[in-house]
CSV table of C-alpha atoms and ligand atoms in Angstrom, one decimal:
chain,number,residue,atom,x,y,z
A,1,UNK,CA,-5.3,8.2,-18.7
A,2,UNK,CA,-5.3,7.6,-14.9
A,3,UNK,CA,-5.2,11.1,-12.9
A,4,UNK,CA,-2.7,10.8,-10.2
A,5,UNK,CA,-3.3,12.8,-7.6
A,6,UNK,CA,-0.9,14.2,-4.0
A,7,UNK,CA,-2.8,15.0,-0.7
A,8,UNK,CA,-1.5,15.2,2.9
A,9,UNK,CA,-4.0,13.4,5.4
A,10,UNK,CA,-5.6,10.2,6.7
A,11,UNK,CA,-5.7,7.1,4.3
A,12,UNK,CA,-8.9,6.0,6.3
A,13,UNK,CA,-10.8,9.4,5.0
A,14,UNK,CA,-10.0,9.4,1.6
A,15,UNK,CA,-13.0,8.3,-1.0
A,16,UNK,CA,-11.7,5.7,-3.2
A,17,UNK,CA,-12.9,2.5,-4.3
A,18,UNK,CA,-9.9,0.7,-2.6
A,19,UNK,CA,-7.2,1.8,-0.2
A,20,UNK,CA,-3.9,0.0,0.0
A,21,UNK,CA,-2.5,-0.6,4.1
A,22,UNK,CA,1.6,-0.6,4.4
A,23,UNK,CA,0.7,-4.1,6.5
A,24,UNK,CA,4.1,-7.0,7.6
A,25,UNK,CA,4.1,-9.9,6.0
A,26,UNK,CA,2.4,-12.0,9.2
A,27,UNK,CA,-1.1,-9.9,8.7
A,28,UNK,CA,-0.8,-9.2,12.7
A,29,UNK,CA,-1.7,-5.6,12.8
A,30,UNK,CA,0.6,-3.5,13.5
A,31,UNK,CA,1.9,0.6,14.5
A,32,UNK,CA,1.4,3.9,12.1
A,33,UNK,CA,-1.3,3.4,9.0
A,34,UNK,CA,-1.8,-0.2,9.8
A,35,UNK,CA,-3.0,0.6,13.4
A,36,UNK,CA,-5.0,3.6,11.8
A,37,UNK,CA,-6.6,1.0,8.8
A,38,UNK,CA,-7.7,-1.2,11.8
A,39,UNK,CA,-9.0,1.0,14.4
A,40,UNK,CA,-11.2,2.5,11.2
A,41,UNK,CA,-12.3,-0.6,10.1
A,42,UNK,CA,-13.1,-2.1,13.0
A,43,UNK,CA,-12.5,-6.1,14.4
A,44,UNK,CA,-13.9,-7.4,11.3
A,45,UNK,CA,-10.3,-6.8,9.4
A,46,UNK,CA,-8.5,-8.6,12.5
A,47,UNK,CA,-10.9,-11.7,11.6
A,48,UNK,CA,-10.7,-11.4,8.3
A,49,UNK,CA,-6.4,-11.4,8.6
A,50,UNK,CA,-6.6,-13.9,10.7
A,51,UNK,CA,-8.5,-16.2,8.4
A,52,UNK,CA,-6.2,-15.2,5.5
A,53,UNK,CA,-3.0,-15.9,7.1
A,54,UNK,CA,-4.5,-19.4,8.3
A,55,UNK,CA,-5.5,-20.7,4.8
A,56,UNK,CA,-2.1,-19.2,3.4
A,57,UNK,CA,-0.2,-21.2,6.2
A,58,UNK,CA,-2.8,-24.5,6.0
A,59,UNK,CA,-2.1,-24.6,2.2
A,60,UNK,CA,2.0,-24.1,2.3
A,61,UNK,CA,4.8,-26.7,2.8
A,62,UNK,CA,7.3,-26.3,4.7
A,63,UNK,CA,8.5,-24.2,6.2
A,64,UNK,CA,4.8,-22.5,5.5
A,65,UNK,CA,5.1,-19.5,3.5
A,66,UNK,CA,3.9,-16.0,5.2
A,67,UNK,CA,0.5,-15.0,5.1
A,68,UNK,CA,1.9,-11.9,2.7
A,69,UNK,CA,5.5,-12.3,1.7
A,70,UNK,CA,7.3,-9.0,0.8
A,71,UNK,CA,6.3,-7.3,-1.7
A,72,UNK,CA,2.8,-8.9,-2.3
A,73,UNK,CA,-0.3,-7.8,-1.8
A,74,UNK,CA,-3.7,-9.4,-0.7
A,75,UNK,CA,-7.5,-7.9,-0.6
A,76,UNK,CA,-9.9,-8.2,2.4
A,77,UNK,CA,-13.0,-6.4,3.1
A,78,UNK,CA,-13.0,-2.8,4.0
A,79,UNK,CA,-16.0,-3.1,7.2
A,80,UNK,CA,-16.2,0.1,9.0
A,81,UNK,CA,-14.3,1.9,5.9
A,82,UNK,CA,-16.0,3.7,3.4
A,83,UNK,CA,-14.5,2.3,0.4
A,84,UNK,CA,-15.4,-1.3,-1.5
A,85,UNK,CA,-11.7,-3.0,0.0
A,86,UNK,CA,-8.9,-3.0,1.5
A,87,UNK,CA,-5.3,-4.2,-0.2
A,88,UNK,CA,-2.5,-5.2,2.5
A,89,UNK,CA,1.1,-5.3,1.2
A,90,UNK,CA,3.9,-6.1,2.9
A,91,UNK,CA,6.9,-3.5,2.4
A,92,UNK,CA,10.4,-3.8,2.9
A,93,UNK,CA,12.4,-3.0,5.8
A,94,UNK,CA,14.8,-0.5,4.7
A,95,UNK,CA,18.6,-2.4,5.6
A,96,UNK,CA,20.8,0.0,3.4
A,97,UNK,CA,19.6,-0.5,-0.2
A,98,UNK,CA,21.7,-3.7,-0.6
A,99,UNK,CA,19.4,-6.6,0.1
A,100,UNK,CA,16.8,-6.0,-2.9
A,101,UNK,CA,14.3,-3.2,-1.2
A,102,UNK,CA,14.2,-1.0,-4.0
A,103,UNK,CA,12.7,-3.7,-6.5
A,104,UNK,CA,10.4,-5.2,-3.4
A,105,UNK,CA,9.3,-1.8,-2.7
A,106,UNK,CA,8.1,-1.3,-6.6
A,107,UNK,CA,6.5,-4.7,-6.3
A,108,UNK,CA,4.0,-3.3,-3.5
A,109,UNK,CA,3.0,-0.9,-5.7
A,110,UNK,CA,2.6,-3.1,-9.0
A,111,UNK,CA,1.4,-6.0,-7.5
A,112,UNK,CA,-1.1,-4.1,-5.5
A,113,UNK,CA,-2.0,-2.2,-9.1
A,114,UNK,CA,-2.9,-5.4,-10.4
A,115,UNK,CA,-4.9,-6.7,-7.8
A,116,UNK,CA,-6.9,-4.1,-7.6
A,117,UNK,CA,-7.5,-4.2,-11.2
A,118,UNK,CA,-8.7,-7.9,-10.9
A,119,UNK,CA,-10.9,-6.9,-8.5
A,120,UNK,CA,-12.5,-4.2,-10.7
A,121,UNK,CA,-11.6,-1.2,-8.4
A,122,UNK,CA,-11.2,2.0,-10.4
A,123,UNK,CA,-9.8,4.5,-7.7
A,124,UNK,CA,-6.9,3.3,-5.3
A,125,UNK,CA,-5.1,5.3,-2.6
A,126,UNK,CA,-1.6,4.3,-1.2
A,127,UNK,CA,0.3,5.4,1.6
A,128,UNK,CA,3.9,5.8,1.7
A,129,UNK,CA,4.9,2.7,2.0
A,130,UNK,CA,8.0,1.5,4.4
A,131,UNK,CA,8.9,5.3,5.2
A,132,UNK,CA,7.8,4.7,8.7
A,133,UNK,CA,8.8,2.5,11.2
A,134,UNK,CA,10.3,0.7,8.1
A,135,UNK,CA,12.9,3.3,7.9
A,136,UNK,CA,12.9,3.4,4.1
A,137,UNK,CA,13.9,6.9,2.8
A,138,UNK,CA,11.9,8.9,2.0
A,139,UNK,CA,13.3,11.1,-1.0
A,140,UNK,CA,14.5,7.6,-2.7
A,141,UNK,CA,11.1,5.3,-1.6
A,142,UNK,CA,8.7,8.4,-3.2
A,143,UNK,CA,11.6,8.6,-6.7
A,144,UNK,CA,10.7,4.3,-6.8
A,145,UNK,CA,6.6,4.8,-5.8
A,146,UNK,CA,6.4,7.1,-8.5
A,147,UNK,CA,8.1,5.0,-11.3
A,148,UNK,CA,6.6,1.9,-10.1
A,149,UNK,CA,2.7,3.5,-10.7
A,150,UNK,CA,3.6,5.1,-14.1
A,151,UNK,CA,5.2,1.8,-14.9
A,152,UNK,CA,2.4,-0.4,-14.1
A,153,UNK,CA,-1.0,2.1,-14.6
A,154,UNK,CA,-1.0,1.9,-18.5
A,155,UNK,CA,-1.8,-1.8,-18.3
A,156,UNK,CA,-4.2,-0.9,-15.8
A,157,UNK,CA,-7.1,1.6,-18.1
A,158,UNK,CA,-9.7,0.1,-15.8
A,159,UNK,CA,-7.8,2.5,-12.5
A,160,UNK,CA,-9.0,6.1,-13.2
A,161,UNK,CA,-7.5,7.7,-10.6
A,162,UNK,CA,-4.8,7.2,-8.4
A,163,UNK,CA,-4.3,9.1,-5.1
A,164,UNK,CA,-0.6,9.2,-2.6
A,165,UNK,CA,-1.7,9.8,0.5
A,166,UNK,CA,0.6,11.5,2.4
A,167,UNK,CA,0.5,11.6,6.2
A,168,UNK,CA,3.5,13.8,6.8
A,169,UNK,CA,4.7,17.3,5.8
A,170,UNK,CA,8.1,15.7,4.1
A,171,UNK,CA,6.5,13.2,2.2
A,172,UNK,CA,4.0,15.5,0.9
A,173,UNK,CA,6.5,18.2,-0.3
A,174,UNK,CA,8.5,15.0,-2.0
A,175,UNK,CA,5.4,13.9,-3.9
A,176,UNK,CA,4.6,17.2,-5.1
A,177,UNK,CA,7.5,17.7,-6.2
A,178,UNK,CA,7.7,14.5,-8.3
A,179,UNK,CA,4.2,14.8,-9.9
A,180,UNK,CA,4.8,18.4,-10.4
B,201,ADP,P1,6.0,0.9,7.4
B,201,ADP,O1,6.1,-0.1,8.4
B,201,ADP,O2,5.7,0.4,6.0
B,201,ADP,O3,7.1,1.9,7.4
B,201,ADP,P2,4.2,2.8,8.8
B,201,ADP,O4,2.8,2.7,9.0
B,201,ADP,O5,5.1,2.9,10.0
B,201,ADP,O6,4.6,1.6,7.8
B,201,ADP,O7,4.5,4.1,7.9
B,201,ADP,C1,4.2,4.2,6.5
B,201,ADP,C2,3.8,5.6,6.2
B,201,ADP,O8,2.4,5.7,6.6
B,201,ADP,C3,4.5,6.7,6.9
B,201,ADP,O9,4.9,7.7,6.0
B,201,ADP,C4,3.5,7.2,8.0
B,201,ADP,O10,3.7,8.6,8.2
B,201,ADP,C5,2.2,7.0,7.2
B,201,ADP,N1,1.0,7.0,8.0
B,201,ADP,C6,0.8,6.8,9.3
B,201,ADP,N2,-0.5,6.9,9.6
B,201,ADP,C7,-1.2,7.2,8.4
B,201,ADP,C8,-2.5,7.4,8.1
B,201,ADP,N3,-3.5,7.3,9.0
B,201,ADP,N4,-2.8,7.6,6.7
B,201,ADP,C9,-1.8,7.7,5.8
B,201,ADP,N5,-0.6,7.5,6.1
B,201,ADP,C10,-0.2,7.2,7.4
């Protein structure tokens, strides 16, 4: 069983094996836990986006696919971060509910899951995801970020524990609540 576990603070501080950046779907860096995720780690993440979003765009046809459509998620190395990685998903913009964001947002989650059990990672934190400048909210993206884990973690035994990091006061209350 994976403990899953609801703190209010700083994704960058938190001691996990792999912590998962709310990230756009270009890698460019960007405002909120992204900028955070960055400044922590150092340029070495910038480089290492960089590089990722120029195979992914070498490799596609046309038009080139983005570096990290919606609703994926890739790995890069965590640098200046304590922890062994660094998953980026790309979450959806919140545009009313009717254009799919509830299923893309639950993708994050799992697909982030399972690359992080590919890689072997056996703690993982997660922000909340598109509640920011994404505008997703927040009672209803926590409700699907819940699901999505308990979902996904039972064909994940290798993930022991699982932590929502959450940065503000509302979100925290709303996880709490949830878990119990
Ligand atoms: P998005 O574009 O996916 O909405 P944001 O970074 O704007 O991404 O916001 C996602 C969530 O991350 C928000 O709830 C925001 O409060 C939170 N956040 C911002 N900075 C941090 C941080 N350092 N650690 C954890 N969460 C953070």
């Amino acid at each position: 069983m994976t403990v899953i576990e609801v703190i209010q603070g700083d994704i960058t501080a938190v001691n996990v094996d792999v912590i998962v950046n709310a990230a756009n779907s270009a890698l460019a860096g960007g405002g909120g836990v992204d900028g955070a995720i960055h400044r922590a780690a150092g340029p070495g993440l910038h480089e290492a986006c960089v590089k990722i979003a120029a195979e992914k765009r070498k490799g596609a046809g046309t038009p080139p696919s983005e570096p990290c459509p919606t609703g994926e998620a890739v790995l890069t190395g965590a640098f200046n971060i304590r922890c062994k990685g660094i998953i980026h998903t790309a979450g959806p913009v919140w545009h009313g509910g009717g254009r799919g964001e509830s299923d893309l947002l639950a993708s994050c989650y799992r697909n982030s899951l399972f690359l992080a059990r590919q890689s072997g990672f056996a703690s993982i934190a997660f922000p909340n995801i598109s509640t920011g400048v994404y505008g997703y909210p927040k009672d209803l993206a926590a409700a699907i970020a819940v699901k999505a884990v308990r979902e996904t973690l039972p064909s994940c035994p290798g993930i022991r524990r699982l932590v929502f990091v959450c940065f503000d006061r509302e979100n925290y209350e709303l996880y709490k609540k949830i878990i119990g």
